[in-house]
XYZ file of C-alpha atoms in Angstrom:
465
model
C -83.507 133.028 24.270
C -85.090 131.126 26.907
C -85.968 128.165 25.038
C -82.491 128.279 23.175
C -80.659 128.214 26.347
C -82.584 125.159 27.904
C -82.605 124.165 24.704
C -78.220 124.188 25.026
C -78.308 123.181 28.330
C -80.428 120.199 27.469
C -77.607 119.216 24.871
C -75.067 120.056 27.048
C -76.506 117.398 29.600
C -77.331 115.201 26.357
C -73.874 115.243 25.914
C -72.303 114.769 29.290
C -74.883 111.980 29.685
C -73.433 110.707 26.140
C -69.699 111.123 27.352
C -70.467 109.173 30.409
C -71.953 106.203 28.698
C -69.174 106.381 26.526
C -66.974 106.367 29.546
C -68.804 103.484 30.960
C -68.702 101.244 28.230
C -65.075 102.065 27.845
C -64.780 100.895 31.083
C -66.584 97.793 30.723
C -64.095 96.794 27.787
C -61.127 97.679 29.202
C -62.273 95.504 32.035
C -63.060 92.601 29.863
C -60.026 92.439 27.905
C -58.535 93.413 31.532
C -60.313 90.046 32.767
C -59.358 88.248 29.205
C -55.656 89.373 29.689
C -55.584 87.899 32.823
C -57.286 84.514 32.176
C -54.734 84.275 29.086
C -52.142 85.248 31.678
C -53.506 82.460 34.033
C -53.451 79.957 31.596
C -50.241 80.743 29.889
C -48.650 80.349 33.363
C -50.431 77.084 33.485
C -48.829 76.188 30.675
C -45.792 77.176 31.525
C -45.689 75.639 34.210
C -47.411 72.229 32.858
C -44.155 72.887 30.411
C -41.899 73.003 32.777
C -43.197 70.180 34.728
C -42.896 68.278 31.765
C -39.257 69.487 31.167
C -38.679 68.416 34.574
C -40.462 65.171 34.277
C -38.192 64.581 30.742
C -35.470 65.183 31.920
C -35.896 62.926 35.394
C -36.223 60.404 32.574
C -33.584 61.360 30.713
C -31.041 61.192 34.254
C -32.829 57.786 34.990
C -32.191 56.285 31.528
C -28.366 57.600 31.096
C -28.203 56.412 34.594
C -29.388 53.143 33.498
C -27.877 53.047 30.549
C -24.439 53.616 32.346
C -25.446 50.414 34.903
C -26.322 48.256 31.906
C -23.066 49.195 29.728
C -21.293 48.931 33.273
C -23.283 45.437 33.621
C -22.104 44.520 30.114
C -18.853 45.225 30.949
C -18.121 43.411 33.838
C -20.000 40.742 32.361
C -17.778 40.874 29.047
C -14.259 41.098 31.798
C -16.302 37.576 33.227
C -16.652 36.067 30.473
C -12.955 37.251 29.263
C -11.368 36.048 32.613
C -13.348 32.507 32.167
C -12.504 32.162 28.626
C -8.698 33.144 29.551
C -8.932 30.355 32.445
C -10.328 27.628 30.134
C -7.106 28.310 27.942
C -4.770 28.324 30.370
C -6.185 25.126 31.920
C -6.472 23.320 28.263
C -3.065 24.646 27.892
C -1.527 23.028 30.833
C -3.535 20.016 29.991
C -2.334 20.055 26.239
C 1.240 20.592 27.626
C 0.790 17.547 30.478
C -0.850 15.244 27.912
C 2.402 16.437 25.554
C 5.070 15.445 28.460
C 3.337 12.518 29.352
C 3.691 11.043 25.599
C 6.807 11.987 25.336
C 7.568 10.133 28.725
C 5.646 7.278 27.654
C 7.366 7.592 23.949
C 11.270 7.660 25.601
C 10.020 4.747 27.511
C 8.913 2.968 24.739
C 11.784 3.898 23.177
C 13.918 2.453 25.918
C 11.894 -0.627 26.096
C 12.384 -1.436 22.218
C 15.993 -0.611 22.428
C 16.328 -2.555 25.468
C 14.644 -5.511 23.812
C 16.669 -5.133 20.852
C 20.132 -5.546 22.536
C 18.763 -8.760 24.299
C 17.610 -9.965 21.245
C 21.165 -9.605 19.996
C 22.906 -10.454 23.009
C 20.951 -13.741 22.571
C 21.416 -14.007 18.784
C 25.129 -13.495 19.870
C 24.556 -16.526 22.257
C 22.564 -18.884 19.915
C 25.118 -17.932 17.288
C 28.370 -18.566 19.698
C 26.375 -21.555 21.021
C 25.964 -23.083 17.847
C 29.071 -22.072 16.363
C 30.542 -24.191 19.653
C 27.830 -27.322 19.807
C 29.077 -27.286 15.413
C 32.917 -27.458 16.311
C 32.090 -30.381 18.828
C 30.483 -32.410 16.687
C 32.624 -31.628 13.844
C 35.410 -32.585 16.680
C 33.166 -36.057 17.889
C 32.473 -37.065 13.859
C 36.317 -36.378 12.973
C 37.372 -38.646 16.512
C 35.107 -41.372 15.413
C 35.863 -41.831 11.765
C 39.795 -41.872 12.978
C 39.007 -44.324 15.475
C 36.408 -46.313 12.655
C 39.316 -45.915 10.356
C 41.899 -47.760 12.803
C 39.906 -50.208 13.728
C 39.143 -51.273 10.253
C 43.258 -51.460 9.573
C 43.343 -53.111 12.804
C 40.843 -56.277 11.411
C 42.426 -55.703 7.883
C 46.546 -56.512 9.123
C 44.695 -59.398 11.346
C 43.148 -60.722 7.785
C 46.547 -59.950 5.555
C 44.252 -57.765 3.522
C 46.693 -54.544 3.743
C 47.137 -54.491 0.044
C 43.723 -54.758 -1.046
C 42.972 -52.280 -3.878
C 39.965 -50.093 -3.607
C 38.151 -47.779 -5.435
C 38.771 -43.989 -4.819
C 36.472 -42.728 -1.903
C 35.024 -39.872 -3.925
C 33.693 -42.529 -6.682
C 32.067 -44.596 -3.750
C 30.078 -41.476 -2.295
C 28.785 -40.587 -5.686
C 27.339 -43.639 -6.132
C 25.602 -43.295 -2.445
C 24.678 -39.950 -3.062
C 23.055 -40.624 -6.415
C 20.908 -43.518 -5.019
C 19.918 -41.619 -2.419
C 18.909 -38.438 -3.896
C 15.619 -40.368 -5.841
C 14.667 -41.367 -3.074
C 14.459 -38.079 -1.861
C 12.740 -36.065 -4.464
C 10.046 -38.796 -5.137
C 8.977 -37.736 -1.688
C 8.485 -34.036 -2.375
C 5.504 -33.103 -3.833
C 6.489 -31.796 -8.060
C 8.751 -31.605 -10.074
C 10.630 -28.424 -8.778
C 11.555 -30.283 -5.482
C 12.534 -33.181 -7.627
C 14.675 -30.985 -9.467
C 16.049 -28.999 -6.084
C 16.446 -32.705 -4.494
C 18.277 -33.517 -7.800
C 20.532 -30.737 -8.007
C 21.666 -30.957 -4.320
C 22.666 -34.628 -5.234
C 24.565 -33.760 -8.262
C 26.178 -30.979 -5.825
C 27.539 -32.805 -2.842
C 29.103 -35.438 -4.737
C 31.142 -32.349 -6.737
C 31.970 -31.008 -3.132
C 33.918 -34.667 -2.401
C 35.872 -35.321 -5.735
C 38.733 -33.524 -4.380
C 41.641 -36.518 -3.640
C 43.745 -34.584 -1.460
C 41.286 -33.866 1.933
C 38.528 -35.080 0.409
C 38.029 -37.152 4.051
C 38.000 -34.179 5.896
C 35.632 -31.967 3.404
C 33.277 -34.553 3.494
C 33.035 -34.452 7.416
C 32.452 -30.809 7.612
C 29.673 -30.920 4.874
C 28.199 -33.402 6.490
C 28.103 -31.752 9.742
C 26.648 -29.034 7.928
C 23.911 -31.094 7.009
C 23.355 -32.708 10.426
C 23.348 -29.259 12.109
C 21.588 -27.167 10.105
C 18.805 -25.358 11.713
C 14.897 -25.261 10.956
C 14.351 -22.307 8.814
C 11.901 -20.320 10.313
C 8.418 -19.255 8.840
C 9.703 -15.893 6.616
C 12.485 -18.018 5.399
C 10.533 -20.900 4.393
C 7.656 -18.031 2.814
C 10.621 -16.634 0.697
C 11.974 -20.054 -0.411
C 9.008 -21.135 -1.803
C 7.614 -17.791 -3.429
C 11.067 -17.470 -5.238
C 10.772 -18.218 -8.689
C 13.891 -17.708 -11.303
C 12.824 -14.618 -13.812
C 12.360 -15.442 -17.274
C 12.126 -12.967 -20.240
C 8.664 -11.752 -21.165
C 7.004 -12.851 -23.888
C 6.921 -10.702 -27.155
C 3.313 -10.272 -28.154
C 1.413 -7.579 -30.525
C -1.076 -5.310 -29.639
C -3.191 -2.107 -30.577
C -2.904 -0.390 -27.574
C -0.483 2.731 -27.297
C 2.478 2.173 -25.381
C 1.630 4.669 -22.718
C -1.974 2.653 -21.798
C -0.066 -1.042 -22.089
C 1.314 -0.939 -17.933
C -2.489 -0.321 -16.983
C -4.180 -2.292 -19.025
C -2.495 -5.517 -17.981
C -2.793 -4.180 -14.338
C -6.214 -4.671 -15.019
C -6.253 -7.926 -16.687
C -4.190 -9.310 -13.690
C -6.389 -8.096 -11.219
C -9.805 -9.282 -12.940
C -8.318 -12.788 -13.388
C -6.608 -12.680 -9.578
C -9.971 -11.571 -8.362
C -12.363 -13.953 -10.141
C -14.022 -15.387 -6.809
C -14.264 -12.007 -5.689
C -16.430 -10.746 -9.036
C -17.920 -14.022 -9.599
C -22.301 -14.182 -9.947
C -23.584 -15.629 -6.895
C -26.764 -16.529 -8.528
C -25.319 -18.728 -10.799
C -23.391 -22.223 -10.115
C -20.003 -22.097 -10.599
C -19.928 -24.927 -13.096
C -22.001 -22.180 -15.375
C -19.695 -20.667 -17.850
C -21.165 -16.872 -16.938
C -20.764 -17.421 -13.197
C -16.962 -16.051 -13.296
C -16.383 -12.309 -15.159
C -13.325 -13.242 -17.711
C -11.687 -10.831 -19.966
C -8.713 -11.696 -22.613
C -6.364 -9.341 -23.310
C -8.279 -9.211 -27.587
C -11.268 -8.148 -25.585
C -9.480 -5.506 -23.919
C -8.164 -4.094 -26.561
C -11.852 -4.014 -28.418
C -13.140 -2.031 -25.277
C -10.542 0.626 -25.000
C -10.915 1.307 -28.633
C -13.087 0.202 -30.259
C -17.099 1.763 -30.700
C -18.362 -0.995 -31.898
C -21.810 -3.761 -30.273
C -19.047 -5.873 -29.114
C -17.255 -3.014 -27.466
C -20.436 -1.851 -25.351
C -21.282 -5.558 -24.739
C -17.885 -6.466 -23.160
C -17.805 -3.050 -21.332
C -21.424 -3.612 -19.508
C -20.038 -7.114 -18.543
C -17.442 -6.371 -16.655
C -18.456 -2.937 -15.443
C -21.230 -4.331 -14.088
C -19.697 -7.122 -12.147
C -17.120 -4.588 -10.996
C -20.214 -2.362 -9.615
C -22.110 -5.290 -8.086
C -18.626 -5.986 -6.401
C -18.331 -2.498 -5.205
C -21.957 -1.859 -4.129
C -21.845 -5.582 -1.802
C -18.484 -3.567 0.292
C -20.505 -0.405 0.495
C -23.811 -2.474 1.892
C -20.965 -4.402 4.053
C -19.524 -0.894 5.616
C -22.979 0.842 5.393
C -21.785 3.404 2.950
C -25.100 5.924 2.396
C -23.724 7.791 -0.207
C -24.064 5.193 -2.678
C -27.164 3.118 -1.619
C -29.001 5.380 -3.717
C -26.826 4.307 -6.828
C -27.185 0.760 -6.270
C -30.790 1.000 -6.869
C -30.689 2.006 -10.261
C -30.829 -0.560 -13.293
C -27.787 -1.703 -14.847
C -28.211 -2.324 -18.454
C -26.656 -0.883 -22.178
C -27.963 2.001 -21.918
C -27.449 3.070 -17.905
C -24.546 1.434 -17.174
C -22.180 4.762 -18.103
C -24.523 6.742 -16.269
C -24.386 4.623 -13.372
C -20.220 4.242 -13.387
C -19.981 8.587 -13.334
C -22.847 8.440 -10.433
C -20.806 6.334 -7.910
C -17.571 8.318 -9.580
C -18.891 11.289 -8.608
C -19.592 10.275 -4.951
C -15.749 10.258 -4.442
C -14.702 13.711 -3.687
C -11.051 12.862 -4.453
C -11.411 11.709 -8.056
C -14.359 14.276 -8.895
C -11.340 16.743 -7.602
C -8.856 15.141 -9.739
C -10.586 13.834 -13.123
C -13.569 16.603 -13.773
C -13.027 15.867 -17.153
C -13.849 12.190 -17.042
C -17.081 12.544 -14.828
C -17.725 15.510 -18.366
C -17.548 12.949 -20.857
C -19.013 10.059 -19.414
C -22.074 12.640 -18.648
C -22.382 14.022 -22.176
C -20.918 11.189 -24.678
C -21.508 7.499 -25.552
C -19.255 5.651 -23.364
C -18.251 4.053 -27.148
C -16.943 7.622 -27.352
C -14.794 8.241 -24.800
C -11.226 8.100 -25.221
C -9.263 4.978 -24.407
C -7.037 6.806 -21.738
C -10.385 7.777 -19.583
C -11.893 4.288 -19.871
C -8.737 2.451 -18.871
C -8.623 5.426 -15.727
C -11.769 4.388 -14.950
C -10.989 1.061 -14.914
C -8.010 1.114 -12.838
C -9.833 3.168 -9.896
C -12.705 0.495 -9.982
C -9.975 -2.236 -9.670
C -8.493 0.264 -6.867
C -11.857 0.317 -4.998
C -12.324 -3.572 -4.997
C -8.836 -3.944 -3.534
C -9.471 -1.709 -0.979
C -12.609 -3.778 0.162
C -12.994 -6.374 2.910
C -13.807 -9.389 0.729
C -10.118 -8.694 -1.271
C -8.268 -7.934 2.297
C -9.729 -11.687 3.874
C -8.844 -13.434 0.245
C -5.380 -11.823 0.414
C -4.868 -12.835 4.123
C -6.015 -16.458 3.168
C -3.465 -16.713 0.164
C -0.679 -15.814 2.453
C -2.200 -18.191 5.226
C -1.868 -20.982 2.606
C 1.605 -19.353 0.730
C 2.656 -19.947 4.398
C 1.649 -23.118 5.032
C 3.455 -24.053 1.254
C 6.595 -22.716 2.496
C 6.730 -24.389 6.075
C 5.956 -27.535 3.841
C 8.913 -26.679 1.533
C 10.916 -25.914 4.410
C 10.122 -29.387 5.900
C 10.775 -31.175 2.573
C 14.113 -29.384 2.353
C 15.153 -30.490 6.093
C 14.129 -34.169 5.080
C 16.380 -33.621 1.929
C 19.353 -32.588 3.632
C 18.564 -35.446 6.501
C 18.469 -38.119 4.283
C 21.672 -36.611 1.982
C 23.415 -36.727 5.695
C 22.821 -40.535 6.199
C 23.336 -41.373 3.123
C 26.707 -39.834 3.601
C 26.872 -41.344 7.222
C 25.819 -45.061 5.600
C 28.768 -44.300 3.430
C 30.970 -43.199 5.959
C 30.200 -46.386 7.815
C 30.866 -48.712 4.978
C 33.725 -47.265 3.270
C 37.039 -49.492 3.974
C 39.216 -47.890 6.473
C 42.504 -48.201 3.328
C 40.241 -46.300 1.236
C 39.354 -43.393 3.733
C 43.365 -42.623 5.415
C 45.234 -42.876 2.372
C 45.613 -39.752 1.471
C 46.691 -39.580 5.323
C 50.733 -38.872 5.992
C 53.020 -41.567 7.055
C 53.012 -42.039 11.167
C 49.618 -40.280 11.092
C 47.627 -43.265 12.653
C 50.600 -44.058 15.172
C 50.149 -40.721 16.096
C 46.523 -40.722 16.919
């Protein structure tokens, strides 16, 4: 019993020493995860707080970017409300400019307005005073011429009574000044220059002696006509232009052709242009004397180039489409035209020359606009092969584009210089017409018989005057 009992109270103190260590190690891990719980509560309140720190931090940068965000778009703004107001300035001053420049022609306008209207009614109130003056200085001569011949007339009666020669017959007065008037009028158409001032000199001849058969106041017509004559003025530059370009119309000849009637207008457009413009298309290489040195084109070989599709139709058509390009590309190299330098480069020949025609074609806006379907088929058929109408259009708008050139504006500004300087030479050969017709009739005047010119004259008249 002894043994049993120390043998109990040895496992009773086994056991309370086994509870203990129990105990103790119990303690040991409660105070680890004690000391791990609180690290993990130390560092989650690190984190929290780095967290919040960066919460903080974002959202400082949040506040600093909508703040500025709000200065830029406020920047913007006030920069757009600038830029508005300047813009809204320049208008207003371009406006008021605009509307200065606008009164200022119109001022300028009303006083060029005023000026021409002002010149015009001098103009007339000097036309009105040439006119009234010469309408006077013609009544005073007609007045002086009258006087005289009354006072020739009595003082050839005067020397006829003192002779006895009272009753000497004489021919009419009328007969005498026809025969004056035709030897004088010779004389003065041999010194125009052609037939058709022959003819006018002629003519005027045959006319005044008409104007003086009258027997009754024949005297007196033949005073005023002759006056006429002696006071007629110079005719002025336009006048004399317009005398000599005049021309009496004759009906056109009748002739046959192949062409349609809607294409015959253009084509001899064309013909009258090429032969008009001959120095203008003419080879410079060549002398003039050489037979190719001028482009010529009848009206047969027209005709074979609008419709035919024969050689001889693509022959005549390179002729004078070439010498209408060569024409064309000389104005462009004149006026520097870059579009078509390019085009002027490339050979001419049979088999290019349709090409090159479309090429400068097609560097016209306006007729690539208005004729797509000629710049089609010169691209994609024989030029043998296109129809008449499009070959005569192309035509005509080459003839078009010469004429508009420099070389055809200086030729045209010549042939008016000259056409000018052919009327002022009419006009002076008219002036020496009607001179010499007015002596003539003076001469006759002069040495008509006094009996002959007052007796159609009443009874008592020379008492009288």
């Amino acid at each position: 019993g002894g043994s049993g009992g120390a043998a109990g109270g040895a496992a009773v103190a086994a056991g309370k020493a086994k509870g203990k260590g129990k105990s103790k190690q119990s303690n040991t891990i409660a105070s680890a995860v004690h000391r791990t719980l609180e690290r993990l509560a130390k560092d989650l309140h690190k984190q929290l707080k780095r967290y919040a720190s960066d919460a903080e931090t974002a959202r400082r940068a949040a506040d600093k970017a909508r703040l500025h965000a709000d200065k830029a778009s406020a920047k913007r703004a006030e920069q757009s409300r600038k830029r508005a107001g300047q813009e809204r300035d320049r208008a207003l001053k371009a406006l008021q400019k605009a509307e200065e420049k606008e009164a200022r022609a119109i001022e300028r306008a009303q006083q060029m307005e005023q000026r021409l209207r002002d010149k015009e009614e001098q103009r007339a109130l000097k036309l009105a005073n040439k006119q009234e003056l010469k309408k006077q200085k013609e009544a005073q001569r007609s007045e002086e011429l009258r006087l005289r011949k009354v006072e020739e007339r009595l003082q050839h009666l005067e020397r006829l009574k003192e002779l006895g020669m009272e009753d000497l017959h004489l021919p009419p007065a009328a007969s005498m000044e026809q025969d004056a008037l035709a030897a004088a009028a010779p004389a003065v158409g041999h010194s125009a220059r052609g037939d058709r001032a022959q003819r006018q000199a002629d003519g005027a001849g045959a006319g005044e002696g008409a104007f003086a058969t009258d027997a009754n106041g024949g005297d007196g017509a033949e005073g005023t006509r002759a006056d006429e004559d002696q006071g007629q003025p110079q005719m002025d530059e336009r006048e004399a232009t317009a005398t000599a370009t005049s021309r009496p119309l004759t009906s056109a000849p009748q002739f046959q052709t192949r062409l349609p009637h809607s294409l015959v207008h253009d084509a001899l457009a064309v013909l009258e242009f090429i032969h008009a413009v001959r120095e203008i298309l003419r080879d410079e290489s060549l002398e003039p004397r050489d037979k190719d040195c001028y482009l010529t084109l009848s009206r047969t070989e027209l005709e074979v180039l609008l419709l035919d599709n024969d050689r001889q139709a693509l022959e005549i058509a390179l002729r004078v489409h070439r010498r209408l390009l060569r024409a064309l590309f000389a104005e462009d190299a004149i006026s520097e035209q870059k579009a078509t330098k390019w085009v002027s480069e490339l050979p001419v020949n049979e088999l290019t020359f349709a090409e090159s025609v479309r090429l400068y074609l097609s560097t016209h806006a306006h007729f690539s606009a208005d004729y797509p379907s000629v710049l089609g088929a010169l691209g994609e058929l024989d030029y043998v092969d296109v129809v008449p109408r499009d070959k005569l259009l192309v035509l005509r708008f080459l003839c078009d584009a010469v004429m508009d050139g420099s070389r055809f504006r200086e030729a045209a500004e010549a042939a008016m210089a000259e056409l000018g300087e052919l009327g002022k030479q009419h006009a002076q050969l008219e002036q020496d017409r009607r001179t010499a017709v007015a002596e003539a009739r003076r001469q006759f005047s002069l040495a008509l018989p006094p009996h002959a010119l007052i007796q159609d004259e009443p009874a008592g008249a020379g008492a009288g005057a």
